[in-house]
mmCIF file of C-alpha atoms in Angstrom:
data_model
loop_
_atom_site.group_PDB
_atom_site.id
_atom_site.type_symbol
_atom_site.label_atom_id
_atom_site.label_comp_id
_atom_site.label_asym_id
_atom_site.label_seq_id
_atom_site.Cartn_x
_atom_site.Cartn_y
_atom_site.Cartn_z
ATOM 1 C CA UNK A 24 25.763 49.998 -20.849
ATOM 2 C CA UNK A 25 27.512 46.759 -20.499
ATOM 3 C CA UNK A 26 31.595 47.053 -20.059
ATOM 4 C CA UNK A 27 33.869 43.741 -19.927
ATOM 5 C CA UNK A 28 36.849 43.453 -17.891
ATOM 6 C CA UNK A 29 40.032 40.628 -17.903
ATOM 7 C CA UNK A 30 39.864 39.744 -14.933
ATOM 8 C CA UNK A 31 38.122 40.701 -11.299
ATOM 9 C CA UNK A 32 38.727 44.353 -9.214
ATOM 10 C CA UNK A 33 38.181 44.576 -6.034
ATOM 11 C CA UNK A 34 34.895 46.204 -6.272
ATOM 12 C CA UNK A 35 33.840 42.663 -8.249
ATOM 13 C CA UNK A 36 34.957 41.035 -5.494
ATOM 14 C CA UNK A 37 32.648 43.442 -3.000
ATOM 15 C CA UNK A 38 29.797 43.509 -5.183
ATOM 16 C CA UNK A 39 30.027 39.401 -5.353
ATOM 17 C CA UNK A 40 30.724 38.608 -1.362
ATOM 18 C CA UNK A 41 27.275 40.940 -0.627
ATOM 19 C CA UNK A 42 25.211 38.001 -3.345
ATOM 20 C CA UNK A 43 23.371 35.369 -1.584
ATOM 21 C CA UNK A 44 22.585 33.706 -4.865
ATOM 22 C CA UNK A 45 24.282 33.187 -8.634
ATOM 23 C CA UNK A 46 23.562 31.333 -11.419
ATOM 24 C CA UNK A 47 25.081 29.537 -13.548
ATOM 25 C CA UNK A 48 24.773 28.231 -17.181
ATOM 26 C CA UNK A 49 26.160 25.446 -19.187
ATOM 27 C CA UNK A 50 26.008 24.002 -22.563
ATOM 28 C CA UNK A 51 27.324 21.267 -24.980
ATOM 29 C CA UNK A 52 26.744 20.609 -28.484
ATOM 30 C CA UNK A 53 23.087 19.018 -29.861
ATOM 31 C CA UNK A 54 22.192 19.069 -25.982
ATOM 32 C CA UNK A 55 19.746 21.103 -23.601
ATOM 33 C CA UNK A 56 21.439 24.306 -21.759
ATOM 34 C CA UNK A 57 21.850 24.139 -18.108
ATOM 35 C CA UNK A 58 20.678 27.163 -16.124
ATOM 36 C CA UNK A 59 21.204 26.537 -12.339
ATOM 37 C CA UNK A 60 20.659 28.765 -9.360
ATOM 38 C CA UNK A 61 22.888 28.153 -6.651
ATOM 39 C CA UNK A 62 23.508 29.606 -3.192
ATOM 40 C CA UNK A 63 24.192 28.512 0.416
ATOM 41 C CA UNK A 64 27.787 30.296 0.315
ATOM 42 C CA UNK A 65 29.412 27.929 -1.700
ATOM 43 C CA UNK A 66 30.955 30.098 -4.088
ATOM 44 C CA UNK A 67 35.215 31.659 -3.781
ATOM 45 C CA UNK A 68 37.069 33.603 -5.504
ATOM 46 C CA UNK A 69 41.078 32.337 -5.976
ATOM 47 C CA UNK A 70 42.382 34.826 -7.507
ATOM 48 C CA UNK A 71 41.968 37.933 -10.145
ATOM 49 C CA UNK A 72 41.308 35.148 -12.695
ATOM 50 C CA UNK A 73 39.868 32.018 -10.861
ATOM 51 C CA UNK A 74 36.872 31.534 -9.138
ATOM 52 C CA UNK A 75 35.090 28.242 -7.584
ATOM 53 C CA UNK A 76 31.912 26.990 -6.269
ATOM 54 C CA UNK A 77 31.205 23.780 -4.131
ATOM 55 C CA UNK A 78 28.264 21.746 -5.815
ATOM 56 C CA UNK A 79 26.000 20.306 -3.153
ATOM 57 C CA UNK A 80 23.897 17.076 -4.749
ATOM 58 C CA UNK A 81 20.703 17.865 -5.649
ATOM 59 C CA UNK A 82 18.953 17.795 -8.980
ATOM 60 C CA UNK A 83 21.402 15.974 -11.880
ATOM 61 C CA UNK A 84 25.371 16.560 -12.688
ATOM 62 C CA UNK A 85 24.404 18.776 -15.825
ATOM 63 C CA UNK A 86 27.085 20.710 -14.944
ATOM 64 C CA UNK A 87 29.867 18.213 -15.325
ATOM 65 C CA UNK A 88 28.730 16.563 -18.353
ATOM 66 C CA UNK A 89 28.906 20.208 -19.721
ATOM 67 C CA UNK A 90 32.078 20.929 -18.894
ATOM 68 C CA UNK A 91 33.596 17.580 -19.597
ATOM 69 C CA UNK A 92 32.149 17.965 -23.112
ATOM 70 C CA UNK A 93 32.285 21.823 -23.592
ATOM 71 C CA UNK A 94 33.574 23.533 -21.053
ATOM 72 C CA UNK A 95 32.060 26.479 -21.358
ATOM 73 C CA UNK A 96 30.457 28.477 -18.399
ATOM 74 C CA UNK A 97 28.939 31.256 -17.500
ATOM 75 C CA UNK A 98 27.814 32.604 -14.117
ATOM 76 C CA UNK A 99 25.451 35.025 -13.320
ATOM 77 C CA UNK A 100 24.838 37.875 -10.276
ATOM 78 C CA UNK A 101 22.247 39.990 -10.033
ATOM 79 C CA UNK A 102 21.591 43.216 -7.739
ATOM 80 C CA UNK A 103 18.186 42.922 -6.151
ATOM 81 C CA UNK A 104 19.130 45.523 -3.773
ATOM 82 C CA UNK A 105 21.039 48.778 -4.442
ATOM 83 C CA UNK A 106 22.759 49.995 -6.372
ATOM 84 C CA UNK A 107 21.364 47.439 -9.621
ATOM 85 C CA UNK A 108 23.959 45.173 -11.246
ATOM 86 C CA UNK A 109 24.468 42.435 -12.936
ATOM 87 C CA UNK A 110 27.552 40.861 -12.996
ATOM 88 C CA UNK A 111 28.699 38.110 -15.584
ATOM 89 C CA UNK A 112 31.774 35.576 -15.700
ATOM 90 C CA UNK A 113 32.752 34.118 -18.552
ATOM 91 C CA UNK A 114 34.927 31.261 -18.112
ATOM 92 C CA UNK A 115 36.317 27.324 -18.944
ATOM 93 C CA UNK A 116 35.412 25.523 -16.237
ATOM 94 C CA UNK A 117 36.041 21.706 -14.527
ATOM 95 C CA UNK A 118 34.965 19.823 -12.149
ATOM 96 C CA UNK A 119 37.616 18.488 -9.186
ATOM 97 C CA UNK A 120 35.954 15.869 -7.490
ATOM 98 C CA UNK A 121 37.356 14.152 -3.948
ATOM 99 C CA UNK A 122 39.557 11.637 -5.685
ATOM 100 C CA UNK A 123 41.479 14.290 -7.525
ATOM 101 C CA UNK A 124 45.078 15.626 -6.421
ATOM 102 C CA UNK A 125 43.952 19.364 -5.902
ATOM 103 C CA UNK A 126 40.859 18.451 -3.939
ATOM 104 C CA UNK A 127 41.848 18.639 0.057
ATOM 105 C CA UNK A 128 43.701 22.313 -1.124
ATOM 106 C CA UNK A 129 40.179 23.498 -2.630
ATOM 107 C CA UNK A 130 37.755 21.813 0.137
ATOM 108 C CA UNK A 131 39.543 23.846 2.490
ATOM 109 C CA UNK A 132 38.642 26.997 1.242
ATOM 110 C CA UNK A 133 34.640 26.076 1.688
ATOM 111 C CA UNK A 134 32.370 25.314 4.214
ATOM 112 C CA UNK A 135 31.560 21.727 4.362
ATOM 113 C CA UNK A 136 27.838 21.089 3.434
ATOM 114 C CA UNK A 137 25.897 17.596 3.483
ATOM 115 C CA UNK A 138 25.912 16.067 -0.039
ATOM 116 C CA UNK A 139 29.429 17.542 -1.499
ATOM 117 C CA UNK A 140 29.940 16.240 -4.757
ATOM 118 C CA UNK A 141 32.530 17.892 -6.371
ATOM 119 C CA UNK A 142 34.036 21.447 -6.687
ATOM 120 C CA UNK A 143 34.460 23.723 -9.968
ATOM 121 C CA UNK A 144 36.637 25.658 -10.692
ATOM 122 C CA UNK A 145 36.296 28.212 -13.504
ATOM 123 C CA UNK A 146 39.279 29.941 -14.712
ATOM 124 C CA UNK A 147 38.159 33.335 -15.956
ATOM 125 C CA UNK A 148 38.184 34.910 -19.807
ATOM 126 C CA UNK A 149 36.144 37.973 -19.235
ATOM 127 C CA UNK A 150 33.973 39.240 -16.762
ATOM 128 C CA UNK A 151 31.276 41.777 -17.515
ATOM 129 C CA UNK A 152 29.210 44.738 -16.019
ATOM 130 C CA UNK A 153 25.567 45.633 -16.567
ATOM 131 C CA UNK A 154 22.875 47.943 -15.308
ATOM 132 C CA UNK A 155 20.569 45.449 -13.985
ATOM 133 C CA UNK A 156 17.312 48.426 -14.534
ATOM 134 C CA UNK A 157 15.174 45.649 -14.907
ATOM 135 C CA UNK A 158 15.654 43.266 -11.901
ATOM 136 C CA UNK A 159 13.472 43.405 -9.297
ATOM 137 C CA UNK A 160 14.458 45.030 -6.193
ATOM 138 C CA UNK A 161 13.698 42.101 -3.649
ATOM 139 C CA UNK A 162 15.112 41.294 0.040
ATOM 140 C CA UNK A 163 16.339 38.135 1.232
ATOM 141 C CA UNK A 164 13.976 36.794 4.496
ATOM 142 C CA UNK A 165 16.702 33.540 5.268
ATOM 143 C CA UNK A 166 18.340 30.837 3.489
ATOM 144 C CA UNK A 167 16.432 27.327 2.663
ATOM 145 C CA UNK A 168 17.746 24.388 4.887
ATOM 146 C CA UNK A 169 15.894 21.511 3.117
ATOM 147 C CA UNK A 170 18.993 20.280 0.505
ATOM 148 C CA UNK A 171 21.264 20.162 3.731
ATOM 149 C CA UNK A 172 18.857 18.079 5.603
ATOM 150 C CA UNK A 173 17.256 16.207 2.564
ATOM 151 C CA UNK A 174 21.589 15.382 2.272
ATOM 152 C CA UNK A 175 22.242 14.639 5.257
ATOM 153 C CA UNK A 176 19.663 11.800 5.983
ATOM 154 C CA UNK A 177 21.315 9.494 3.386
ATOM 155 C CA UNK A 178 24.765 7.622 4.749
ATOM 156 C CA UNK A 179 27.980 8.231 2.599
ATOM 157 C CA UNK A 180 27.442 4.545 0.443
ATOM 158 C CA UNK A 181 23.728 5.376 0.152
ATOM 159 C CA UNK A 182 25.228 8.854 -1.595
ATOM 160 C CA UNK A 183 28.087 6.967 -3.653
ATOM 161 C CA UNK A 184 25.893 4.104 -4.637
ATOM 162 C CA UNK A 185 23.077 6.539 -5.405
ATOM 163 C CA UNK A 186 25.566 8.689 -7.592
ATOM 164 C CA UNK A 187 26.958 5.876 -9.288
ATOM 165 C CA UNK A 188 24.063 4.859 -10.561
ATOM 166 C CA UNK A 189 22.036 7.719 -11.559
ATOM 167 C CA UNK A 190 24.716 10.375 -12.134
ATOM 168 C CA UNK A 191 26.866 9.203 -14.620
ATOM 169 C CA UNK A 192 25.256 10.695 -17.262
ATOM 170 C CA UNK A 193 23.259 13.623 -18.122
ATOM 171 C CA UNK A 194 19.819 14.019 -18.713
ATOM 172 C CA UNK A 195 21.053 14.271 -22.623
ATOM 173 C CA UNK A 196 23.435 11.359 -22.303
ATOM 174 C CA UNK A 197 26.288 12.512 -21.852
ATOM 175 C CA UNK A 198 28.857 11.069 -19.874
ATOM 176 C CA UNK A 199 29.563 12.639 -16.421
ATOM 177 C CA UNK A 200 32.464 12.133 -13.576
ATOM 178 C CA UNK A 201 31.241 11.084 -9.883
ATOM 179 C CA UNK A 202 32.960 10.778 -6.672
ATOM 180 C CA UNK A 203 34.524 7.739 -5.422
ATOM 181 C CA UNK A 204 34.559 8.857 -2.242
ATOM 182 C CA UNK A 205 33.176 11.732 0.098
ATOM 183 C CA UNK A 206 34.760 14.434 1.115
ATOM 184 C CA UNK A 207 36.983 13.880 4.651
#
């Protein structure tokens, strides 16, 4: 039985530090939802009602356009251990990118990781609870290395330039912020 909450307990924030993975899902108007799986520990929790996660380059900035036209997300957890769980956030979420005021506060709180594009930060609605009965029960054998490396062979103009010119729009269209600078 699902049950919704206002804002994260402590045994959310538990249940979320033991994840290695989440997901999390997008949309805008007349456009394809975004479902993303992210990991690598690049996701923090603010406060009762704020949560963040640091967006490594890789595959599109989906999630930006989304949120600059939308801002809608949701992100996922699931249990693939014990006890089974999923765990939902619902949220408005942005995107704080290096050139923004708030950004050296924010990169602080993370683990730098080749290929940082831009932070985002979801302030929180609901969160919800469910029994997860159908997830597999699965164990993790070790985290993939291959975005860090695949990020860190490219210089910080080869990233910009690269950025610039194939990440500011979506796959859709839409319009989508990029750094103007890496992360110090």
């Amino acid at each position: 039985m699902a049950e919704f909450f206002p804002a994260l307990t402590p045994a959310h924030r538990d249940f979320i530090a033991r994840q290695p993975v989440f997901f999390v899902a997008t949309a805008a108007a007349g456009v394809r939802i975004n479902l993303s799986p992210k990991g690598m520990d690049s996701f923090r929790i603010l406060d009762e009602r704020t949560v963040a996660y640091l967006d490594v380059a890789g595959s599109g900035n989906e999630t930006n356009a989304h949120l600059l036209a939308d801002g809608r997300i949701t992100i996922m957890f699931c249990a693939f251990d014990q006890p089974a769980l999923i765990f939902r956030i619902y949220g408005r979420g942005r995107a704080v990118l290096p050139q923004d005021a708030e950004w050296q506060g924010l990169h602080a709180q993370f683990t730098p990781l080749p290929g940082t594009r831009q932070i985002f930060v979801v302030a929180i609605d609901e969160v919800q609870t469910s029994c997860g009965w159908g997830v597999p029960q699965m164990t993790l054998d070790h985290p993939r290395e291959t975005l860090n490396k695949y990020n860190a062979k490219y210089s910080d103009d080869e990233r910009l330039a690269y950025w610039r010119g194939h990440e500011g729009v979506s796959i859709d269209g839409l319009p989508t912020r990029v750094p103007d600078a890496l992360p110090a």
